Backbone as a ProteinNet text record, in pm:
[ID]
protein_1_A
[PRIMARY]
MNPENTELLILWASPDKDTAENMVFMYAQNALRNKWWDKVTLLIWGGATRLMATDRSFQDQLKQVRESGVDVVACKRCAEKLGFVQTLEDLSINVFYTGQFLTEWLKADKKILTI
[TERTIARY]
4966.4	4998.1	5080.7	5053.2	5128.1	5275.2	5367	5509.2	5564.6	5497	5541.9	5497	5404.7	5351	5383.7	5510.6	5550.2	5612.7	5618	5676.1	5568.5	5582	5489.7	5569.1	5524.1	5577.7	5473.1	5513.1	5426.2	5475.1	5393.9	5426.2	5364.5	5449.2	5404.6	5427.4	5318.9	5328	5253.1	5169.6	5087.4	5170.3	5154.2	5224.7	5150.8	5041.2	4959.1	5026.9	5049	5119.2	5041.4	4910.5	4829.9	4835.5	4829	4836.3	4972.1	5077	5210.9	5223.9	5183.9	5197.7	5104.2	4979.2	4876.2	4844.8	4917	4899	5032.4	5107.8	5230.5	5328.8	5372.8	5473.2	5418.6	5297.1	5237.8	5221.1	5165.5	5144.8	5276.9	5370	5498.4	5566.2	5570	5634.3	5557.2	5426.8	5346.3	5341.8	5352.1	5349.3	5465.5	5580.7	5695.3	5689.8	5659.3	5653.9	5556.6	5443.3	5340.4	5351.6	5457.7	5485.5	5372.6	5306.9	5206.8	5273.8	5396	5477.2	5618.9	5690.2	5830.1	5921.4	5883.3	5965.1	5872.6	5907.7	5832.2	5930.9	5897.8	5976.9	5888.3	5940.9	5870.8	5936.2	5858.9	5907.1	5851.4	5940.3	5902.7	5899	5784.1	5762.7	5680.2	5689.1	5603.4	5608.7	5490.1	5478.8	5537.9	5547.3	5608.7	5757.6	5817.6	5959.9	5987.6	5909.2	5927.2	5901.9	5797.8	5765.2	5881.1	5935.8	6046.8	6171.3	6197.6	6320	6316.5	6197.9	6190.7	6135.8	6081.6	6018	6100.9	6162.3	6251.3	6180.7	6055	5984.3	5964.4	5943.9	5929.5	6063.9	6168.4	6301.6	6331.7	6291.7	6309.7	6224.9	6102.6	6016	6069.8	6134.4	6193.2	6298.1	6374.1	6474.4	6407.7	6295.7	6222.6	6170.6	6122	6071.8	6184	6298.9	6412.5	6459.7	6462.5	6504.7	6412.6	6288.3	6195.2	6219.4	6304.7	6340.3	6285.9	6214.7	6158.7	6270.9	6274.9	6369.7	6310.1	6386.9	6335	6413.7	6340	6399.7	6322.5	6382	6314.8	6340.7	6244.9	6254.3	6353.4	6457.2	6558.8	6505	6421.9	6369.4	6284.6	6200.7	6120.9	6214.1	6314.8	6408	6486.6	6522.5	6592.8	6503.4	6380	6288.6	6262.3	6262.6	6235	6361.9	6477.7	6604.5	6643.1	6605	6628.7	6711.1	6782	6859.7	6958.7	7039.6	7142.2	7080.7	6973.4	6906	6861.1	6799.1	6752.9	6869.8	6972.7	7091	7156.6	7156.3	7211.2	7130.9	7005.7	6920.7	6937.8	7036.2	7066.7	6953.5	6882.2	6777.9	6841.5	6811.5	6860.1	6779.9	6843.1	6776.4	6820.6	6724.7	6755.3	6633.1	6653.4	6542.7	6455.2	6333.1	6249.9	6147.4	6144	6046.6	6054.8	6174.2	6191.4	6162.9	6211.1	6186.1	6036	5959.7	5815.5	5748.4	5791.4	5734.1	5758.3	5879.4	5909.5	5825.9	5808.4	5727	5583.7	5528.1	5391.6	5378.3	5473.6	5468.1	5483.5	5553	5569.6	5445.9	5348.1	5222.2	5244.2	5343.2	5368.2	5270	5257.2	5161.8	5214.7	5123.6	5159.4	5044.6	5081.1	4985.6	5023.1	4932.2	4960.6	4888.4	4966	4910	4953.2
12743.7	12880.3	12875.6	12965.4	12976.5	13003.5	12921.9	12940.6	13076	13144.7	13276.9	13385.5	13352.5	13450.5	13411.4	13393.3	13351.8	13464.8	13582.6	13698.3	13801.7	13864.8	13970.9	14095.9	14208.9	14338.3	14406.2	14444.1	14522.7	14666.6	14750.5	14892.5	14964.5	14998.3	15057.7	15208.2	15284	15429.9	15497.8	15425.7	15485.1	15517.4	15637.2	15671.4	15623.3	15552.5	15508.3	15394.3	15414.9	15316.2	15186.2	15196.7	15075.7	14988.9	15052.9	14979	14911	14980.4	14923.1	14799	14811.8	14700.8	14585.7	14618.5	14515.4	14466.6	14516.5	14467.5	14447.9	14555.6	14549.1	14447.5	14467.9	14379.8	14239.5	14231.4	14101.6	14017.6	14075.7	13999	13962	14055.4	14027.8	13907.1	13904.4	13792.3	13662.1	13667.6	13546	13491.3	13578.9	13534.8	13440.9	13467.7	13378.3	13259.6	13286.1	13180.3	13069	13109.1	13013.1	12971.1	13018.9	12983.5	13022.9	13135.9	13187.8	13243	13294.6	13348.7	13297.3	13281.7	13239.1	13355.4	13474.1	13592.7	13710.4	13787.5	13908.2	14024.3	14131.7	14254.3	14364.1	14434.4	14547.6	14675.6	14757.8	14885.1	14997.5	15067.7	15180.5	15305	15371.9	15484.2	15590.2	15711.6	15818.9	15835.9	15847.7	15873.3	15765.5	15643.6	15535.8	15562.6	15641	15674	15746.4	15846.8	15922.5	15833.5	15753.4	15664.7	15569.5	15509.7	15415.8	15487.4	15605.9	15677.6	15736.9	15762.1	15834.8	15753.8	15637.3	15561.1	15437.7	15440.4	15332.3	15196.8	15194.5	15067.1	15004.5	15087.3	15033.9	14987.4	15055.4	15010.6	14873.6	14850.8	14720.1	14613.6	14648.3	14553.5	14521.2	14619	14596.5	14486.1	14481	14374.6	14237.8	14224.1	14096.9	14063.4	14163.4	14142.5	14090.9	14154.7	14111.4	13972.2	13944.5	13812.5	13702.1	13735	13635.6	13609.7	13693.1	13672	13775.1	13874.1	13978.5	14071.7	14099.7	14195.7	14334.7	14426.8	14561.1	14664.3	14745	14851	14980.1	15092.5	15221.2	15312	15398.9	15496.3	15606.8	15620.4	15720.8	15863.1	15886.8	16022.4	16065.8	15973.3	16004.5	16036.8	15953.1	15972.1	16102.1	16138.1	16264.8	16382.7	16380.5	16492.1	16510.8	16400.7	16407.2	16415.3	16402.1	16411.9	16287	16168.4	16044.9	15940	15975.3	15875.6	15806.1	15882	15822.5	15740.3	15790	15718.2	15580.3	15573.9	15445.4	15355.4	15412.4	15332.2	15278.1	15357.3	15311.3	15195.4	15182.3	15070.3	14950.2	14958.1	14851.9	14829.4	14935.5	14930.2	14969.1	14894.3	14924.6	15043.8	15159.8	15283.5	15315.9	15321.1	15352	15414.8	15472.7	15531.9	15417	15410.1	15291.5	15304	15416.1	15433.9	15326.5	15300.1	15198.7	15059.4	15032.9	14904.3	14877	14975.5	14959.8	14944.1	15023.2	15014.4	14876.7	14825.3	14692.8	14585.7	14598.6	14503.6	14501.9	14621.3	14632.6	14579.7	14613.8	14568.7	14417.6	14357.1	14212.4	14142.2	14221.7	14171.8	14086.4	14128.3	14061.7	14114.4	14041.4	14076.3	14190.2	14283.2	14397.9	14426.1	14454.2	14492	14631.6	14726	14865.8	14907.4	14964.2	15006.7	15149.5
3822.4	3780.6	3653.1	3564.1	3440.3	3473.4	3420.6	3454.1	3413	3322.9	3281	3378.4	3466.7	3561.3	3705	3734.4	3868	3947.9	3888.2	3955	3984.9	4099.8	4138.7	4174.8	4124.3	4164	4251.2	4371.4	4458.2	4449.4	4390	4375.7	4495.3	4590.7	4716.6	4711.8	4701.3	4694.8	4808.8	4877.4	4983.3	5107.1	5163.2	5285.8	5411	5393.2	5504.4	5581.6	5710.3	5793.8	5808.4	5828	5843.6	5718.1	5604	5478.1	5463.6	5498.2	5488.7	5577.2	5701.7	5796.8	5767.1	5740.3	5733.2	5592.9	5495.4	5359.2	5291.2	5271.5	5192.8	5250.4	5373	5432.5	5454.8	5503.8	5534.9	5407.5	5303.7	5181.3	5115.2	5109.4	5044.9	5108.7	5240	5309.7	5291.3	5308.9	5298.3	5156.3	5057.8	4918.8	4887.9	4947.3	4928.1	5023.4	5148	5248.2	5206.4	5150.6	5110.4	4963.9	4898	4758.6	4662	4692.6	4600.3	4476	4494.4	4385.7	4403.8	4291.9	4298.7	4334.6	4289.8	4315.8	4343.8	4446.6	4480.4	4488.5	4419.7	4424.9	4481.8	4579.9	4640.2	4590.4	4518.4	4465.7	4552.2	4621.4	4706.5	4618.6	4621	4529.8	4599.8	4555.4	4605.3	4756	4817.8	4961	5048.8	4997.7	5075.7	5098.2	5010.6	5022.9	5154.6	5183.6	5307.8	5430.2	5423.8	5535.4	5564.4	5461.3	5481.3	5532.4	5480.8	5516	5656.6	5710.6	5837.6	5954.4	5929.8	6036.9	6072	6188.7	6232.3	6239.1	6281.6	6291.3	6152.6	6051.3	5915.7	5860.8	5900.6	5859.9	5919.9	6044.8	6107.7	6038	6003.9	5934	5794.8	5733.3	5601.9	5607.9	5714.8	5730.5	5725.9	5793.9	5794.1	5654.4	5584.7	5449	5359.5	5368.5	5286.3	5326.4	5456.7	5503.2	5452.5	5425.2	5371.8	5223.1	5160	5020.2	4923.6	4973.7	4888.2	4842.5	4713.1	4657.1	4675.4	4734.4	4763.6	4683.4	4607.2	4526.5	4551.2	4511.7	4530.9	4412.2	4386.9	4279.3	4317.2	4238.3	4267.3	4250.6	4152.1	4131.9	4250.2	4300.3	4419.7	4536.3	4555.2	4666.1	4651.2	4528	4504.6	4541.5	4495	4520	4669.9	4743.3	4886.4	4971.7	4908.8	4980.3	5059.3	5010.2	5086.4	5013.2	4908.2	4833.8	4926.6	4996	5081.6	5194.7	5251.4	5359.9	5313.1	5194.8	5142.6	5106.8	5047.5	5015.2	5142	5249.4	5376.8	5435.4	5392.1	5434.2	5341.4	5251.8	5154.2	5054.7	5024.2	4922.2	4789.8	4685.5	4551.6	4498.3	4491.7	4449.9	4307	4215.2	4075.4	4010.1	3891.4	3817.8	3767.1	3815.2	3794.1	3681.7	3611.9	3505.1	3398.4	3350.1	3246.2	3302.3	3423.7	3490.5	3498	3544.7	3559	3422.6	3325.6	3191.3	3129.5	3144.1	3090.1	3160.1	3290.1	3365.9	3311	3291.8	3241.7	3098.5	3013.4	2873.8	2862.4	2958.4	2959.2	3014.8	3054.9	3108.7	3234.4	3313.8	3440.9	3545.4	3652.1	3757.2	3842.4	3875	3958	4054.3	4177.1	4280.7	4323.3	4307.2	4336.6	4463.4	4555.7	4683.9	4711
[MASK]
+++++++++++++++++++++++++++++++++++++++++++++++++++++++++++++++++++++++++++++++++++++++++++++++++++++++++++++++++++

């Protein structure tokens, strides 16, 4: 693998529970466990914000994802619009305005998986 492309951003926006369980969380954890990527960041955005903030089982799964080494962040504007900033922060998720972060990631031609 090209040493410049060792980071993956998973942009999780889908509110679909099956997708979250059977793709987002599973791939994020396995990507580090199996050393497919050196660093994985999970960005919670859009409809995934509500799912994470309101579903206890997903909050529990998030702990496992973080324990595997995945960095978890969330879009503050999405969380503000939905009223979940404090809830996400209480889950120890780094909540910030992610527009510039995402733009810089894309301009750097880093790898991104959008779900």
